[in-house]
Short mmCIF file of C-alpha atoms in Angstrom, two decimals:
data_model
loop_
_atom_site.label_atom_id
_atom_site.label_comp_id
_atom_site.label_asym_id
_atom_site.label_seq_id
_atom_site.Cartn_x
_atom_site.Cartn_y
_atom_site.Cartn_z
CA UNK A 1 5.46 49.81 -8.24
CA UNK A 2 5.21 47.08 -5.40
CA UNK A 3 7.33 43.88 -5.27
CA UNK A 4 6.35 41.57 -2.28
CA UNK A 5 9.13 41.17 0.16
CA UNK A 6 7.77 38.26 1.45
CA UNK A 7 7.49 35.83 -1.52
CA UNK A 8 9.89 35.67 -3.63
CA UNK A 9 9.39 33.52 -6.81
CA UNK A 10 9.06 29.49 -7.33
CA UNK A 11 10.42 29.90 -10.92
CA UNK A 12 13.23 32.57 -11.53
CA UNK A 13 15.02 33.13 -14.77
CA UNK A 14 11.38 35.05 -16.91
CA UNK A 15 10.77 31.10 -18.39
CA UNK A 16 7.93 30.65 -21.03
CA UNK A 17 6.21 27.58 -21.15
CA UNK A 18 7.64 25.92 -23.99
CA UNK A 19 11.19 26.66 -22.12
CA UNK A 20 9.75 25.09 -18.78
CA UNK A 21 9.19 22.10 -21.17
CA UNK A 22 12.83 21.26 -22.88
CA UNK A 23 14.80 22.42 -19.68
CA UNK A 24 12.94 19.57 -17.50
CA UNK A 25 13.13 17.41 -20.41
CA UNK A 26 16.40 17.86 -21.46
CA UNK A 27 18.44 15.09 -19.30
CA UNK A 28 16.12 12.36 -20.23
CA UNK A 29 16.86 13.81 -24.38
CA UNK A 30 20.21 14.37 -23.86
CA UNK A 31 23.18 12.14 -23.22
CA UNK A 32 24.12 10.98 -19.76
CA UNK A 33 27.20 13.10 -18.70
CA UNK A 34 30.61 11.50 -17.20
CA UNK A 35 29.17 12.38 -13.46
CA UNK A 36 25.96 10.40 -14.06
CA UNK A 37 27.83 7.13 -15.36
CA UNK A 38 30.37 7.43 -12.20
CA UNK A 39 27.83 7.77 -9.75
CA UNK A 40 25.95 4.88 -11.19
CA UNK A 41 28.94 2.53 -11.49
CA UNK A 42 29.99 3.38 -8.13
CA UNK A 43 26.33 2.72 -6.62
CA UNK A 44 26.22 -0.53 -8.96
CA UNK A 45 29.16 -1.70 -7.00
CA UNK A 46 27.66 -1.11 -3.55
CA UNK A 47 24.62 -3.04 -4.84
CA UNK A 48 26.04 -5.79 -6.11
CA UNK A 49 28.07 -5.92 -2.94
CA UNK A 50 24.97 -6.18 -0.62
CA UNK A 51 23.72 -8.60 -3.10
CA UNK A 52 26.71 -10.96 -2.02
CA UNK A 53 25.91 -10.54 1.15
CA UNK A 54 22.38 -11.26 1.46
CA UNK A 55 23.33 -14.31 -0.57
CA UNK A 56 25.56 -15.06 1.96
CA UNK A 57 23.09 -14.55 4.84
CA UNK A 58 20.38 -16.46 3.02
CA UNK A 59 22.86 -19.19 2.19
CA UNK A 60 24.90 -19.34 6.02
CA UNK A 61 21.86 -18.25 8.32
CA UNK A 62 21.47 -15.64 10.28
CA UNK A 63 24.24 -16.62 12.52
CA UNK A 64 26.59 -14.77 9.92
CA UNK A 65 25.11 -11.47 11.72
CA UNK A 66 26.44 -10.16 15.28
CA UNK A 67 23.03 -11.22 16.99
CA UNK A 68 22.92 -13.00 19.91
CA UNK A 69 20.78 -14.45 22.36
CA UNK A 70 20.36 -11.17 24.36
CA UNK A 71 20.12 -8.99 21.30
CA UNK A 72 18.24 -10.28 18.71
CA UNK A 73 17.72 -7.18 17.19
CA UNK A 74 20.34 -5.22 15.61
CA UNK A 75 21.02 -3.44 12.33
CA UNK A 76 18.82 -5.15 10.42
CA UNK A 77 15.71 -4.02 12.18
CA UNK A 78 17.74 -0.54 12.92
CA UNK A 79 18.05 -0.19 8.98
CA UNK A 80 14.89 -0.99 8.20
CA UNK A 81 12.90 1.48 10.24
CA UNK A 82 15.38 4.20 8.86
CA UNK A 83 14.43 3.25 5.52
CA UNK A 84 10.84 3.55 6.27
CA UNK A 85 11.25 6.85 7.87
CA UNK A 86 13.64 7.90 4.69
CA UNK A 87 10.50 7.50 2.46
CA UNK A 88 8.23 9.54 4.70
CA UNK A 89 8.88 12.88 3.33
CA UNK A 90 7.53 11.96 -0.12
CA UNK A 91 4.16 11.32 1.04
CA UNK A 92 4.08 14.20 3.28
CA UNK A 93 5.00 16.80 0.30
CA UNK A 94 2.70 14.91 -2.00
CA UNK A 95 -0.51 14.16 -0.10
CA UNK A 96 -0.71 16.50 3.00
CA UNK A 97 1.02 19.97 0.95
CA UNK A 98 -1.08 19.36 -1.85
CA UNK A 99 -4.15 19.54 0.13
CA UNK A 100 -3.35 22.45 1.72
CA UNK A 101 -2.48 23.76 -1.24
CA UNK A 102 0.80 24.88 -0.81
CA UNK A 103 2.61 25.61 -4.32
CA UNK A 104 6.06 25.00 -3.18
CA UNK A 105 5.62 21.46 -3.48
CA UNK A 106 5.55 21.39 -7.38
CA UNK A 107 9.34 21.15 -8.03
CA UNK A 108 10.20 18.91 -5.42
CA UNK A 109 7.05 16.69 -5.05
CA UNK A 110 7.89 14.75 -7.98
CA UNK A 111 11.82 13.34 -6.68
CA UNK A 112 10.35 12.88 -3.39
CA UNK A 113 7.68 10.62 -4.10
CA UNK A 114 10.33 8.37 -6.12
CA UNK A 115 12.32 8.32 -3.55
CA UNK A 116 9.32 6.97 -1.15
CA UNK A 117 9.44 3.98 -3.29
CA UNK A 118 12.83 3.52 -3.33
CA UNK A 119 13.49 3.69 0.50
CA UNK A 120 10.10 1.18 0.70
CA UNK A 121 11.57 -0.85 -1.59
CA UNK A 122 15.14 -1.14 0.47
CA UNK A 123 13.09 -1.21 4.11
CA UNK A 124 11.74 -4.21 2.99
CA UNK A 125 14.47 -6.48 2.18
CA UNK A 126 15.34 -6.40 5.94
CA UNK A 127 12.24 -8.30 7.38
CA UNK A 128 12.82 -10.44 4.48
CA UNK A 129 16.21 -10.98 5.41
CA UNK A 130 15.68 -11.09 9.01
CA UNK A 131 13.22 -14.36 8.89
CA UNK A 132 16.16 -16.43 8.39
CA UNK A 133 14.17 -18.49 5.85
CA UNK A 134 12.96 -16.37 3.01
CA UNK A 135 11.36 -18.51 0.53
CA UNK A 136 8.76 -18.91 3.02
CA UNK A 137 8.21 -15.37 3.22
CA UNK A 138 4.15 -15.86 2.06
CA UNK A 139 3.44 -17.26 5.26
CA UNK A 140 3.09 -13.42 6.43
CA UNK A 141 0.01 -13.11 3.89
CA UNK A 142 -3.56 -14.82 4.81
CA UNK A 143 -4.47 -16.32 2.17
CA UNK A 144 -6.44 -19.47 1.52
CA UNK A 145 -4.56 -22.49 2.38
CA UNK A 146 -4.91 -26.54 2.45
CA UNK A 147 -1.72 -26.22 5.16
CA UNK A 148 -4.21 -25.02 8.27
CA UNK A 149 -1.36 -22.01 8.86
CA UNK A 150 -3.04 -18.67 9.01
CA UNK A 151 -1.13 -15.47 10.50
CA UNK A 152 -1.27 -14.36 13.56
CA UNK A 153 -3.00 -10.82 13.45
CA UNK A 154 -2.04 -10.38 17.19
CA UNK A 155 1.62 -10.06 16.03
CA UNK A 156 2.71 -6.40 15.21
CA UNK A 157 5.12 -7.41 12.65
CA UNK A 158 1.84 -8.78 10.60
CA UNK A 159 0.90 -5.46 11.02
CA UNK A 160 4.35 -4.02 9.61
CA UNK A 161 3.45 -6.27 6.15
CA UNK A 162 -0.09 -4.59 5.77
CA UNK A 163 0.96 -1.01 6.55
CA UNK A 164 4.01 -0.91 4.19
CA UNK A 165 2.37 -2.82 1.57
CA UNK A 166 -0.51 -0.28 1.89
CA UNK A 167 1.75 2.43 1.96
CA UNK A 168 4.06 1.46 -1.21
CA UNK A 169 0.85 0.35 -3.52
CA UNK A 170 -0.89 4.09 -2.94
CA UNK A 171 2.77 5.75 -3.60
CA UNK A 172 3.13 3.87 -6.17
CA UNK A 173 -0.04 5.15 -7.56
CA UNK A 174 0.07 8.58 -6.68
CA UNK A 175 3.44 8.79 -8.47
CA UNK A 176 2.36 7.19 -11.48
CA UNK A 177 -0.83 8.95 -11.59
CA UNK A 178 0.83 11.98 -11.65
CA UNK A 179 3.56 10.99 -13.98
CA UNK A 180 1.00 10.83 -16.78
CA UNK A 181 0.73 14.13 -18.11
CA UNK A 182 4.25 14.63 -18.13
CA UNK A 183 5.09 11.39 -19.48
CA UNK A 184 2.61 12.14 -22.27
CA UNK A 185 4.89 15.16 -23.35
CA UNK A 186 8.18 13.40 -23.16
CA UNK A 187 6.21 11.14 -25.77
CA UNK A 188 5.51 13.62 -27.96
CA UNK A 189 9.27 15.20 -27.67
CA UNK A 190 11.38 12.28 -28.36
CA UNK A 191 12.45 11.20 -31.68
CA UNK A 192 13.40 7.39 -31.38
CA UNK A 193 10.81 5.44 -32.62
CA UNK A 194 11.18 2.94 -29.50
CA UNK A 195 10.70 5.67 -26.72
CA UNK A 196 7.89 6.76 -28.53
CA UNK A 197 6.14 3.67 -28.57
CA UNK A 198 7.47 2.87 -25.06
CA UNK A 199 6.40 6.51 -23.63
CA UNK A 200 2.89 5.97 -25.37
CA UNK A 201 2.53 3.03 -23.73
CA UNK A 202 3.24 3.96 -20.39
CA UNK A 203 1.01 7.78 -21.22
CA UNK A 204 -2.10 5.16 -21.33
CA UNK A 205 -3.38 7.38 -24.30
CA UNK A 206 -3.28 10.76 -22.83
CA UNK A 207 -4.16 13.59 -24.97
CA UNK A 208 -4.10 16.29 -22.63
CA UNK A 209 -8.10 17.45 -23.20
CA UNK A 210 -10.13 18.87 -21.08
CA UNK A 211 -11.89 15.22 -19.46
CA UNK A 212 -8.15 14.15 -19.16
CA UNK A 213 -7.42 16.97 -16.89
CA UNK A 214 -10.36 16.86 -15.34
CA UNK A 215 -10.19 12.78 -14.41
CA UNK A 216 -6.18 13.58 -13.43
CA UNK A 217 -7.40 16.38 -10.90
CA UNK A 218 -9.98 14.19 -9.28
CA UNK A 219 -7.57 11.03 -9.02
CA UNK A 220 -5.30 13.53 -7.08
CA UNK A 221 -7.03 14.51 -5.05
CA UNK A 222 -8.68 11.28 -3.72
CA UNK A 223 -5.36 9.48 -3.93
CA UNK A 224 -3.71 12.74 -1.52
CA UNK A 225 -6.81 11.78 1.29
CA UNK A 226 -6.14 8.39 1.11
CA UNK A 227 -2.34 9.01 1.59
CA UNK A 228 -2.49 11.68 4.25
CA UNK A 229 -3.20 9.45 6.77
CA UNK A 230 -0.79 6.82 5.77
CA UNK A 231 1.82 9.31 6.66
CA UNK A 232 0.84 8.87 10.52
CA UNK A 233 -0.84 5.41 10.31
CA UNK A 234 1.97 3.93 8.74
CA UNK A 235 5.30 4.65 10.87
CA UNK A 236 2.95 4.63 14.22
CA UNK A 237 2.89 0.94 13.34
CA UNK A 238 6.08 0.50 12.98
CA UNK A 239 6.36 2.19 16.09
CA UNK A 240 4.00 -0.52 17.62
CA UNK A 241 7.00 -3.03 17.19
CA UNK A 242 8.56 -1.31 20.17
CA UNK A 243 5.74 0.43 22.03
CA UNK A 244 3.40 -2.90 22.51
CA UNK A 245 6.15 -4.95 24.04
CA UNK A 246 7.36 -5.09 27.75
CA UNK A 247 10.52 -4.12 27.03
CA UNK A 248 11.86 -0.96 29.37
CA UNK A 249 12.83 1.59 27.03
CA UNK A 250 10.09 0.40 24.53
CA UNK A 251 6.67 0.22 26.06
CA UNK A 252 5.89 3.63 25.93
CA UNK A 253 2.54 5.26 24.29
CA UNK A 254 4.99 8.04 22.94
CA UNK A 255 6.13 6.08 20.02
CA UNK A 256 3.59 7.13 17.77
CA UNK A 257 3.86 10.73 17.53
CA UNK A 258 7.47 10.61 18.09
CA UNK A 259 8.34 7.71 15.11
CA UNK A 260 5.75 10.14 13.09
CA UNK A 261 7.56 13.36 13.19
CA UNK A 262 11.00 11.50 13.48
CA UNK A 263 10.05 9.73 10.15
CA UNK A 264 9.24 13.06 8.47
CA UNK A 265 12.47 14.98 10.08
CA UNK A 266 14.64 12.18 8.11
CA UNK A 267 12.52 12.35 4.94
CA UNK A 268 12.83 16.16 4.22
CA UNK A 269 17.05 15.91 5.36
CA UNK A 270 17.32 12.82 2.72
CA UNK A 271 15.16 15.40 -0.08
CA UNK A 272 17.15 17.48 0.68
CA UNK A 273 20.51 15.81 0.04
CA UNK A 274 19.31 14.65 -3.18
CA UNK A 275 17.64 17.82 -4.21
CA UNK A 276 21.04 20.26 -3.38
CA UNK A 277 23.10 17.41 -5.77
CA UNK A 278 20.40 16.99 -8.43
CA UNK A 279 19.69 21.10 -8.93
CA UNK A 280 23.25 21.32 -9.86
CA UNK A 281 24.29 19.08 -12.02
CA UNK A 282 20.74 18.77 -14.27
CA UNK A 283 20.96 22.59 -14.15
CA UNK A 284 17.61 22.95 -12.41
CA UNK A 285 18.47 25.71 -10.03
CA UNK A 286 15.65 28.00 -11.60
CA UNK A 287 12.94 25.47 -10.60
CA UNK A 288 14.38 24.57 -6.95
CA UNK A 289 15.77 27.46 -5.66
CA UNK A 290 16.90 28.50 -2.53
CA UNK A 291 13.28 29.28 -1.39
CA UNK A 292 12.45 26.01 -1.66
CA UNK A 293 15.32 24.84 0.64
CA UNK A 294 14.27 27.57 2.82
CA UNK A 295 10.80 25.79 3.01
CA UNK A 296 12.08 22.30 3.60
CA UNK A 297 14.40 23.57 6.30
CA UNK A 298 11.77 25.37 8.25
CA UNK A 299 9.53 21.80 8.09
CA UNK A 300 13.29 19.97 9.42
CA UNK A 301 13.24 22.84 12.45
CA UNK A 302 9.31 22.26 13.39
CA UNK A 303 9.66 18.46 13.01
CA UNK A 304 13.62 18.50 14.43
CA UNK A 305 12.04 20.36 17.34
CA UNK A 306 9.21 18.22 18.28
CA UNK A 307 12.06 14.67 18.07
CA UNK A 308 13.98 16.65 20.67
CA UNK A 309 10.84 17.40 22.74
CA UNK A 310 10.03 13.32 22.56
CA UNK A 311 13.20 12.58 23.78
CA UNK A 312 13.24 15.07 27.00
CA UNK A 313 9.28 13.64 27.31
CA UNK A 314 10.55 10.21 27.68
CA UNK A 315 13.73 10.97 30.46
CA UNK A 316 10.97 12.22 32.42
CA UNK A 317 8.25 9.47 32.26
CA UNK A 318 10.77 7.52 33.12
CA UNK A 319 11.84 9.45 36.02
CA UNK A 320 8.18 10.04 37.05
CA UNK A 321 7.25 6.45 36.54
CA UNK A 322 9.46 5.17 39.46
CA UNK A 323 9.68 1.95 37.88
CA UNK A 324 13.82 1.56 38.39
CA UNK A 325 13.89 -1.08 35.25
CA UNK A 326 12.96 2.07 33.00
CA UNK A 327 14.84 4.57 34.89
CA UNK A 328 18.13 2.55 34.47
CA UNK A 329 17.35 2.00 30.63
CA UNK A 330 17.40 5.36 30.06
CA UNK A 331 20.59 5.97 32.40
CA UNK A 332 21.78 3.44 30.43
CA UNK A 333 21.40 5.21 26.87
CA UNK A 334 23.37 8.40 27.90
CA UNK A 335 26.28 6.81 30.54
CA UNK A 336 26.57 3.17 29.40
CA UNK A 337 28.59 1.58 27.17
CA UNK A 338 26.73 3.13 24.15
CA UNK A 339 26.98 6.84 25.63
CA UNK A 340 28.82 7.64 22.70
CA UNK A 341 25.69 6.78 19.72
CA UNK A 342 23.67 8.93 22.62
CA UNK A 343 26.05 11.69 22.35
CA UNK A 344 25.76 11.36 18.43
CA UNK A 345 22.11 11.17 18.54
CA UNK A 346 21.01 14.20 20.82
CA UNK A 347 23.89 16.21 18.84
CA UNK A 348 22.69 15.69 14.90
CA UNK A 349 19.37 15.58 15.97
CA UNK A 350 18.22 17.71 18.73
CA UNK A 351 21.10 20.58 19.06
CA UNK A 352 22.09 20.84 14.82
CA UNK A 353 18.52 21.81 13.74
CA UNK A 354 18.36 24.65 15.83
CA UNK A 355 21.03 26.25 13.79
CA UNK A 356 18.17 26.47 11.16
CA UNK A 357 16.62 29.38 12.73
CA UNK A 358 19.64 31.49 11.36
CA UNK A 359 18.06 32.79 8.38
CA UNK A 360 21.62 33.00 6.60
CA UNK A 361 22.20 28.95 7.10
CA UNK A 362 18.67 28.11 6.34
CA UNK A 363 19.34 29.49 3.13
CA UNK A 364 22.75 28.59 2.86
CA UNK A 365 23.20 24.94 0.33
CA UNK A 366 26.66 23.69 1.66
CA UNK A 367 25.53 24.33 5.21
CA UNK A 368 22.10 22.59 4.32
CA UNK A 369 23.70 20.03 2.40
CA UNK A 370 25.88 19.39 5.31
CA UNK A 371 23.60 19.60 7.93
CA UNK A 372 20.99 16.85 6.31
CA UNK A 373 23.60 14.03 5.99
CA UNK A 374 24.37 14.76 9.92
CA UNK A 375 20.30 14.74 10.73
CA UNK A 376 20.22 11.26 8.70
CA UNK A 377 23.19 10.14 10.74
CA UNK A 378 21.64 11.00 13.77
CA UNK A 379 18.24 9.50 12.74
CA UNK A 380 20.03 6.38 12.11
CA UNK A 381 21.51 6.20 15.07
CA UNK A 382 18.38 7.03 17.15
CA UNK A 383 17.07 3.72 15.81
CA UNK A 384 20.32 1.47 16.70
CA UNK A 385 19.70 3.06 20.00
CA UNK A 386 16.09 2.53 20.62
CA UNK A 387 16.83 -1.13 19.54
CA UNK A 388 20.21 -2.20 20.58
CA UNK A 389 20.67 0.07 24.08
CA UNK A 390 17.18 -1.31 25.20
CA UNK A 391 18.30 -4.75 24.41
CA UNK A 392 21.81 -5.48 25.57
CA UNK A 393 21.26 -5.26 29.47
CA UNK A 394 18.25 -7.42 30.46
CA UNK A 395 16.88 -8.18 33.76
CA UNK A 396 19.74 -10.74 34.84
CA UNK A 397 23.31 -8.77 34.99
CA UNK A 398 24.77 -12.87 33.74
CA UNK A 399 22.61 -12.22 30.20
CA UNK A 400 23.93 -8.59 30.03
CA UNK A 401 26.14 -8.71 26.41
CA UNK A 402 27.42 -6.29 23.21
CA UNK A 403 26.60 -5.88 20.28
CA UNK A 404 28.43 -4.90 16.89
CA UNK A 405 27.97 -5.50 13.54
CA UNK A 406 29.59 -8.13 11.43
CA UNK A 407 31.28 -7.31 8.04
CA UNK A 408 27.58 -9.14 6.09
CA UNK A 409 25.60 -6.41 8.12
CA UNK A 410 27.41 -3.71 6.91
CA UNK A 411 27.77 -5.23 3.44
CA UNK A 412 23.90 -5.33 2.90
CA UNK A 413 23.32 -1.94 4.93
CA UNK A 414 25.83 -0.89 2.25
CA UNK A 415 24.00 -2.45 -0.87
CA UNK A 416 20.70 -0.93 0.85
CA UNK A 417 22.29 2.26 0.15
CA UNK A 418 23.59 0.91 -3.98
CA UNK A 419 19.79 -0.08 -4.03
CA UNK A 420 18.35 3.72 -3.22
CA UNK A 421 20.50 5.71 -5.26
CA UNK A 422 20.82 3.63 -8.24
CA UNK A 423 16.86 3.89 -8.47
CA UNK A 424 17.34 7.23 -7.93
CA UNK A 425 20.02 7.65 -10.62
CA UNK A 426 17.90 5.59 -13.38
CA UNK A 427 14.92 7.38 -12.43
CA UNK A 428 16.77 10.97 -13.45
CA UNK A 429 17.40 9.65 -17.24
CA UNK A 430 13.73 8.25 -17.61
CA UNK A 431 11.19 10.31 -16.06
CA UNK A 432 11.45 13.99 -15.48
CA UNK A 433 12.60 14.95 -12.02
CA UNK A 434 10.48 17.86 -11.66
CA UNK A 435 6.85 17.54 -12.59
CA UNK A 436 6.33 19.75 -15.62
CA UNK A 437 2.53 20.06 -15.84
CA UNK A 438 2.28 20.75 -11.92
CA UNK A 439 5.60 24.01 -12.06
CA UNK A 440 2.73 25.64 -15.43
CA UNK A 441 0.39 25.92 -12.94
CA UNK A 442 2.12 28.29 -10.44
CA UNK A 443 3.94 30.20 -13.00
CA UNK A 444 1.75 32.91 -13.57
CA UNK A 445 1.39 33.25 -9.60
CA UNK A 446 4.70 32.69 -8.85
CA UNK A 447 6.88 32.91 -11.59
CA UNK A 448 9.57 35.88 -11.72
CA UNK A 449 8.43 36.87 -15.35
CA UNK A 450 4.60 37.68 -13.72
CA UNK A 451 5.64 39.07 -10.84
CA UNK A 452 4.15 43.04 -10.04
CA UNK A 453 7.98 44.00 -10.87
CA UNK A 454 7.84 42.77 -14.67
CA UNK A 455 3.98 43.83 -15.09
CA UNK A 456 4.69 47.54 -14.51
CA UNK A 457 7.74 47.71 -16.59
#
């Protein structure tokens, strides 16, 4: 008898099929449970309070923010290239794992992708927000006018509307395309008449034959090529907000790479947050098991590794450059008045990760659970100091100012975060968390009931 030591299984517990099926299933059959309707009322609260304060920014102006005339910039820009970094992971684990084929994606693929959308969804309100006049938000789209206005294609933020429009439309599809087949057997499961008809509706007919499977396989695929290169095209453009200006601290051909790898580092901690919380309380700890932590948290020490790499990269351009402008903006970022979001940065993001080659705490869920709200933390405030550090002492020492954020910025920041999780919360109860069709297709090569063990008993 020989039992791999290497891999262990994707699905423990022996499951048949049919059990695979009414496990996953079983929240969206079942009743909502007294932790579900408190974590929705308390993220309904936080929503509705960012609500009032967008309405209060739309209906004051901008001027209810903490900008000023030095820094123009501030959380609202900070929060939104967080947001677009949050939703980074899902694409990654959908698009680039499945084409390399790499079967620990099925159980968490599926929560990852929704929360892509969701994080897209919240980065955008912030541009929105940020124009100051948002009923004229179409002006950002070219399309066929009597006015004579037409974009301005030179502008990077035009660039921000195509590459996160692009990026949420294939999610969206890639999500919903592989929705189907499961969606088709929560149809067929239910008993109310109405989710019947509503999950029938939303199947688009499928019956689960053989030219079903066959179309669903194909769409995959050619939605996963057209995504995999979204997941560097997209946050390199947001990158090019920074990198293309003349800004010391910004114009720097690093960006790219480094927003890239940032972007995915913040994606698998924010996965991961959700993922330790959701495997618990839906009772799902047979489908994502501590392997599958193990596997995210070896992508977070890769990706955590190459952030801390970019940021030693850019002290010593800027030491190499002699230019004293960028010298003293990086001087700036660890001693200045902002040493201490530095301090929090290079700590949560560069030093915490490397705990992660500890194979007891990469395994471990309260340490990893732990651990990814302090890389998020640090991820966030790697943006406010990109933005606000590189900002807040110009060339002139009599335009040098502060910056801090007003009770509205924090409100909407706030009901951001209401936004996210509520999605995430509704999603749970109507769609299955885990993609059922995609876990059936590893089980017999890595599920514990057809492992070598159980064969030659």
């Amino acid at each position: 008898m020989y039992v791999s030591p290497i891999r262990e299984p994707l699905i423990t517990g022996k499951k048949m099929y049919k059990k695979i099926t009414d496990e996953i299933s079983a929240p969206i059959e079942g009743k909502a449970g007294k932790a579900w309707y408190a974590g929705i009322a308390i993220t309904l609260s936080a929503l509705f309070f960012g609500l009032a304060m967008m309405g209060w920014t739309i209906w004051q102006g901008i001027g209810t923010w903490g900008l000023n005339k030095t820094i123009g910039w501030g959380w609202g820009i900070t929060n939104f290239v967080w947001w677009v970094g949050i939703g980074h992971a899902g694409t990654f684990i959908s698009a680039i794992l499945l084409l390399f084929r790499q079967k620990w994606r099925t159980s968490i693929n599926r929560s990852a992708e929704a929360m892509t959308l969701f994080a897209v969804m919240c980065a955008g309100l912030f541009p929105l927000i940020h124009m100051g006049r948002p009923l004229l938000a179409f002006f950002v789209f070219p399309y066929p006018n009597t006015r004579g206005l037409w974009v301005n294609f030179n502008s990077p933020l035009l660039w921000d509307v195509f590459a996160i429009s692009t990026y949420f439309s294939v999610s969206l599809l890639f999500w919903y395309v592989g929705l189907i087949p499961d969606i088709g057997t929560i149809r067929d499961k239910v008993k109310s008449k109405f989710k019947k008809a509503v999950y029938g509706f939303l199947s688009f007919g499928w019956t689960g034959s053989a030219r079903h499977w066959s179309r669903h396989e194909t769409m995959s695929l050619v939605l996963a090529g057209l995504a995999a290169p979204l997941v560097l095209s997209v946050h390199s453009i947001v990158s090019a907000d920074f990198a293309t200006s003349i800004i010391p601290g910004w114009h720097t051909t690093i960006f790219p790479p480094y927003f890239v790898s940032g972007a995915i580092f913040s994606g698998f901690a924010m996965v991961l947050t959700l993922l330790v919380i959701t495997r618990k309380v839906l009772n799902l700890e047979s489908y994502i098991t501590v392997g599958h932590v193990e596997s995210m948290n070896k992508i977070i020490i890769a990706t955590g590794s190459i952030v801390g790499i970019a940021y030693i990269t850019e002290l010593f351009i800027a030491w190499y450059s002699g230019v004293e402008y960028e010298q003293y903006a990086f001087l700036n970022r660890a001693t200045g008045p902002y040493w201490w979001a530095y301090a929090i940065m290079m700590t949560c993001n560069v030093i915490s990760p490397q705990l992660l080659w500890f194979k007891k705490l990469r395994r471990n869920l309260a340490f990893t659970f732990v651990l990814s709200i302090f890389i998020n933390i640090g991820m966030w405030f790697e943006r406010f100091v990109i933005i606000v550090t590189s900002l807040h002492r110009d060339y002139l020492p009599s335009s040098w100012s502060m910056y801090s954020p007003t009770v509205v910025e924090v409100g909407i920041f706030i009901g951001t975060l209401g936004l996210f999780f509520t999605c995430f919360l509704l999603f749970i109860r109507v769609f299955p968390v885990i993609a059922i069709a995609e876990v059936k297709t590893v089980m017999k090569s890595s599920g514990e009931k057809f492992t070598n063990k159980d064969k030659n008993e």
